[in-house]
Amino acid sequence: MRENFEKCLIMLLKHEGGFVNHPKDPGGMTNLGVTKKVYEKYIGREVNEQEMRDLSPEDVAPIYKKNYWDRCKCDDLGSGLDWCVFDWAVNSGTSRASKAVQKICGANPDGVIGKKTLALINGQDTKYMIEEFGVIRQSFYESLKTFETFGRGWTRRNKETTEKSLSMAS
């Protein structure tokens, strides 16, 4: 929903946390959930570690809005579904999150939410979609080689996001 971006961004930033550079994280150097690669692409130049450490919520909000929220058409999704799609799009990519929604509503899973997908979503029960989305997300996490290292955190995040999404759905 259009009015949910700010609230969802605040929740997302709690999940994403601050600066990390874990050797087993394929995303590499990250702050507030934004990888060095994504930030460099956004500003059009290379950045150093200190610049990554200095990122603020105001610096990253436009990236989240354009690259994730807007790309997944979250303004057009029901309250709650917007949050779980946005959170997983940030965590695992917009295509993966979009394909999960498409699979649930019966759309062609091409990874791009468009008019046809939105029309099919509108005919679905939002709470059912949120619950199924959480199942697909968890199954994906458990299939990853890095689940042993990061699985507890991913599982907690998925559970928290699904629960909050269900409470947001009307």
Tab-separated table of C-alpha atoms in Angstrom:
chain	number	residue	atom	x	y	z
A	1	MET	CA	0.000	0.000	0.000
A	2	ARG	CA	1.176	3.463	-0.908
A	3	GLU	CA	1.090	4.739	2.682
A	4	ASN	CA	3.096	1.798	4.062
A	5	PHE	CA	6.564	2.507	2.613
A	6	GLU	CA	7.895	4.571	5.529
A	7	LYS	CA	6.624	2.113	8.150
A	8	CYS	CA	7.999	-0.851	6.192
A	9	LEU	CA	11.353	0.876	5.720
A	10	ILE	CA	11.701	1.361	9.490
A	11	MET	CA	10.948	-2.337	10.074
A	12	LEU	CA	13.336	-3.334	7.291
A	13	LEU	CA	16.198	-1.306	8.719
A	14	LYS	CA	15.723	-3.064	12.080
A	15	HIS	CA	16.126	-6.392	10.280
A	16	GLU	CA	19.085	-5.256	8.234
A	17	GLY	CA	21.055	-3.753	11.101
A	18	GLY	CA	24.286	-1.806	10.797
A	19	PHE	CA	27.637	-2.332	9.161
A	20	VAL	CA	28.781	-5.904	8.535
A	21	ASN	CA	31.468	-7.525	6.436
A	22	HIS	CA	31.059	-11.240	7.178
A	23	PRO	CA	33.488	-13.441	5.224
A	24	LYS	CA	30.768	-16.037	4.498
A	25	ASP	CA	28.204	-13.481	3.297
A	26	PRO	CA	28.188	-13.440	-0.510
A	27	GLY	CA	26.894	-9.848	-0.380
A	28	GLY	CA	30.148	-8.636	1.112
A	29	MET	CA	30.456	-5.274	2.835
A	30	THR	CA	26.972	-4.075	3.799
A	31	ASN	CA	25.422	-1.308	5.878
A	32	LEU	CA	21.717	-0.861	6.627
A	33	GLY	CA	21.182	-3.778	4.260
A	34	VAL	CA	22.736	-2.049	1.259
A	35	THR	CA	25.741	-3.816	-0.224
A	36	LYS	CA	28.794	-1.925	-1.375
A	37	LYS	CA	28.063	-2.999	-4.957
A	38	VAL	CA	24.461	-1.691	-4.829
A	39	TYR	CA	25.524	1.612	-3.251
A	40	GLU	CA	28.313	2.127	-5.786
A	41	LYS	CA	25.899	1.505	-8.646
A	42	TYR	CA	23.408	3.955	-7.114
A	43	ILE	CA	25.918	6.821	-6.698
A	44	GLY	CA	27.933	6.010	-9.818
A	45	ARG	CA	31.379	5.572	-8.276
A	46	GLU	CA	33.422	3.311	-6.022
A	47	VAL	CA	33.251	3.837	-2.263
A	48	ASN	CA	35.582	2.914	0.570
A	49	GLU	CA	34.823	1.165	3.846
A	50	GLN	CA	34.423	4.416	5.786
A	51	GLU	CA	31.823	5.694	3.346
A	52	MET	CA	29.936	2.417	3.774
A	53	ARG	CA	30.151	2.706	7.563
A	54	ASP	CA	28.797	6.281	7.393
A	55	LEU	CA	25.593	5.437	5.494
A	56	SER	CA	22.416	6.784	7.090
A	57	PRO	CA	18.760	5.772	6.702
A	58	GLU	CA	18.297	8.927	4.604
A	59	ASP	CA	21.080	7.772	2.255
A	60	VAL	CA	19.558	4.347	1.662
A	61	ALA	CA	15.805	5.145	1.631
A	62	PRO	CA	15.744	6.182	-2.056
A	63	ILE	CA	17.572	2.963	-2.996
A	64	TYR	CA	15.011	0.847	-1.182
A	65	LYS	CA	12.110	2.790	-2.694
A	66	LYS	CA	13.338	2.593	-6.298
A	67	ASN	CA	15.141	-0.752	-6.419
A	68	TYR	CA	12.829	-2.843	-4.256
A	69	TRP	CA	9.508	-1.253	-3.228
A	70	ASP	CA	8.697	0.225	-6.638
A	71	ARG	CA	10.125	-2.683	-8.637
A	72	CYS	CA	7.860	-5.110	-6.749
A	73	LYS	CA	4.842	-2.785	-7.104
A	74	CYS	CA	4.408	-2.702	-3.324
A	75	ASP	CA	2.227	0.426	-3.564
A	76	ASP	CA	-0.289	-1.786	-5.380
A	77	LEU	CA	-0.149	-4.737	-2.978
A	78	GLY	CA	-2.400	-5.152	0.026
A	79	SER	CA	-1.239	-4.113	3.456
A	80	GLY	CA	0.901	-6.904	4.893
A	81	LEU	CA	1.630	-8.497	1.536
A	82	ASP	CA	3.583	-5.353	0.660
A	83	TRP	CA	5.748	-5.799	3.771
A	84	CYS	CA	6.628	-9.466	3.275
A	85	VAL	CA	7.347	-8.979	-0.451
A	86	PHE	CA	9.504	-5.900	0.223
A	87	ASP	CA	11.457	-7.586	3.018
A	88	TRP	CA	12.264	-10.669	0.961
A	89	ALA	CA	13.010	-8.627	-2.169
A	90	VAL	CA	15.695	-6.825	-0.189
A	91	ASN	CA	16.968	-10.026	1.412
A	92	SER	CA	17.011	-12.275	-1.676
A	93	GLY	CA	16.249	-10.171	-4.747
A	94	THR	CA	13.181	-8.689	-6.412
A	95	SER	CA	12.889	-11.476	-8.965
A	96	ARG	CA	12.751	-14.230	-6.338
A	97	ALA	CA	10.150	-12.369	-4.240
A	98	SER	CA	8.084	-11.544	-7.323
A	99	LYS	CA	8.175	-15.146	-8.573
A	100	ALA	CA	6.907	-16.361	-5.193
A	101	VAL	CA	3.925	-13.992	-5.363
A	102	GLN	CA	3.277	-15.033	-8.950
A	103	LYS	CA	3.385	-18.708	-8.062
A	104	ILE	CA	0.863	-18.209	-5.255
A	105	CYS	CA	-1.644	-16.228	-7.333
A	106	GLY	CA	-1.296	-18.378	-10.469
A	107	ALA	CA	0.522	-15.846	-12.658
A	108	ASN	CA	3.354	-16.679	-15.040
A	109	PRO	CA	6.414	-16.656	-12.740
A	110	ASP	CA	8.601	-14.351	-14.830
A	111	GLY	CA	9.881	-12.383	-11.827
A	112	VAL	CA	8.249	-9.099	-12.832
A	113	ILE	CA	5.021	-7.985	-11.175
A	114	GLY	CA	2.881	-6.302	-13.807
A	115	LYS	CA	-0.769	-5.650	-14.570
A	116	LYS	CA	-1.645	-9.338	-15.094
A	117	THR	CA	-0.043	-10.390	-11.815
A	118	LEU	CA	-1.707	-7.519	-9.934
A	119	ALA	CA	-5.106	-8.496	-11.352
A	120	LEU	CA	-4.595	-12.085	-10.144
A	121	ILE	CA	-3.376	-10.924	-6.729
A	122	ASN	CA	-6.537	-8.838	-6.298
A	123	GLY	CA	-8.611	-12.007	-6.476
A	124	GLN	CA	-6.693	-13.714	-3.649
A	125	ASP	CA	-7.072	-13.769	0.120
A	126	THR	CA	-4.214	-11.579	1.392
A	127	LYS	CA	-3.640	-13.597	4.565
A	128	TYR	CA	-3.449	-16.834	2.556
A	129	MET	CA	-0.898	-15.218	0.228
A	130	ILE	CA	1.210	-14.025	3.168
A	131	GLU	CA	1.212	-17.469	4.786
A	132	GLU	CA	2.175	-19.202	1.518
A	133	PHE	CA	4.833	-16.587	0.862
A	134	GLY	CA	6.414	-17.373	4.241
A	135	VAL	CA	6.451	-21.102	3.434
A	136	ILE	CA	8.136	-20.535	0.057
A	137	ARG	CA	10.649	-18.153	1.629
A	138	GLN	CA	11.580	-20.618	4.373
A	139	SER	CA	11.958	-23.462	1.882
A	140	PHE	CA	14.334	-21.320	-0.163
A	141	TYR	CA	16.447	-20.470	2.869
A	142	GLU	CA	16.697	-24.102	3.906
A	143	SER	CA	17.955	-25.032	0.422
A	144	LEU	CA	20.973	-22.727	0.677
A	145	LYS	CA	24.486	-23.975	1.466
A	146	THR	CA	24.889	-21.078	3.907
A	147	PHE	CA	21.787	-22.052	5.927
A	148	GLU	CA	23.986	-23.604	8.613
A	149	THR	CA	25.697	-20.231	9.133
A	150	PHE	CA	22.814	-17.800	8.636
A	151	GLY	CA	19.713	-20.009	8.929
A	152	ARG	CA	18.719	-19.115	12.466
A	153	GLY	CA	18.656	-15.419	11.630
A	154	TRP	CA	16.823	-15.955	8.329
A	155	THR	CA	14.237	-18.168	10.014
A	156	ARG	CA	13.661	-15.601	12.771
A	157	ARG	CA	13.361	-12.822	10.195
A	158	ASN	CA	10.896	-14.801	8.081
A	159	LYS	CA	8.786	-15.668	11.124
A	160	GLU	CA	8.740	-12.060	12.386
A	161	THR	CA	7.941	-10.694	8.922
A	162	THR	CA	5.143	-13.207	8.339
A	163	GLU	CA	3.592	-12.495	11.737
A	164	LYS	CA	3.757	-8.715	11.275
A	165	SER	CA	2.423	-9.045	7.719
A	166	LEU	CA	-0.563	-11.046	8.946
A	167	SER	CA	-1.285	-8.425	11.619
A	168	MET	CA	-1.165	-5.678	8.962
A	169	ALA	CA	-3.563	-7.476	6.612
A	170	SER	CA	-7.169	-6.427	6.930
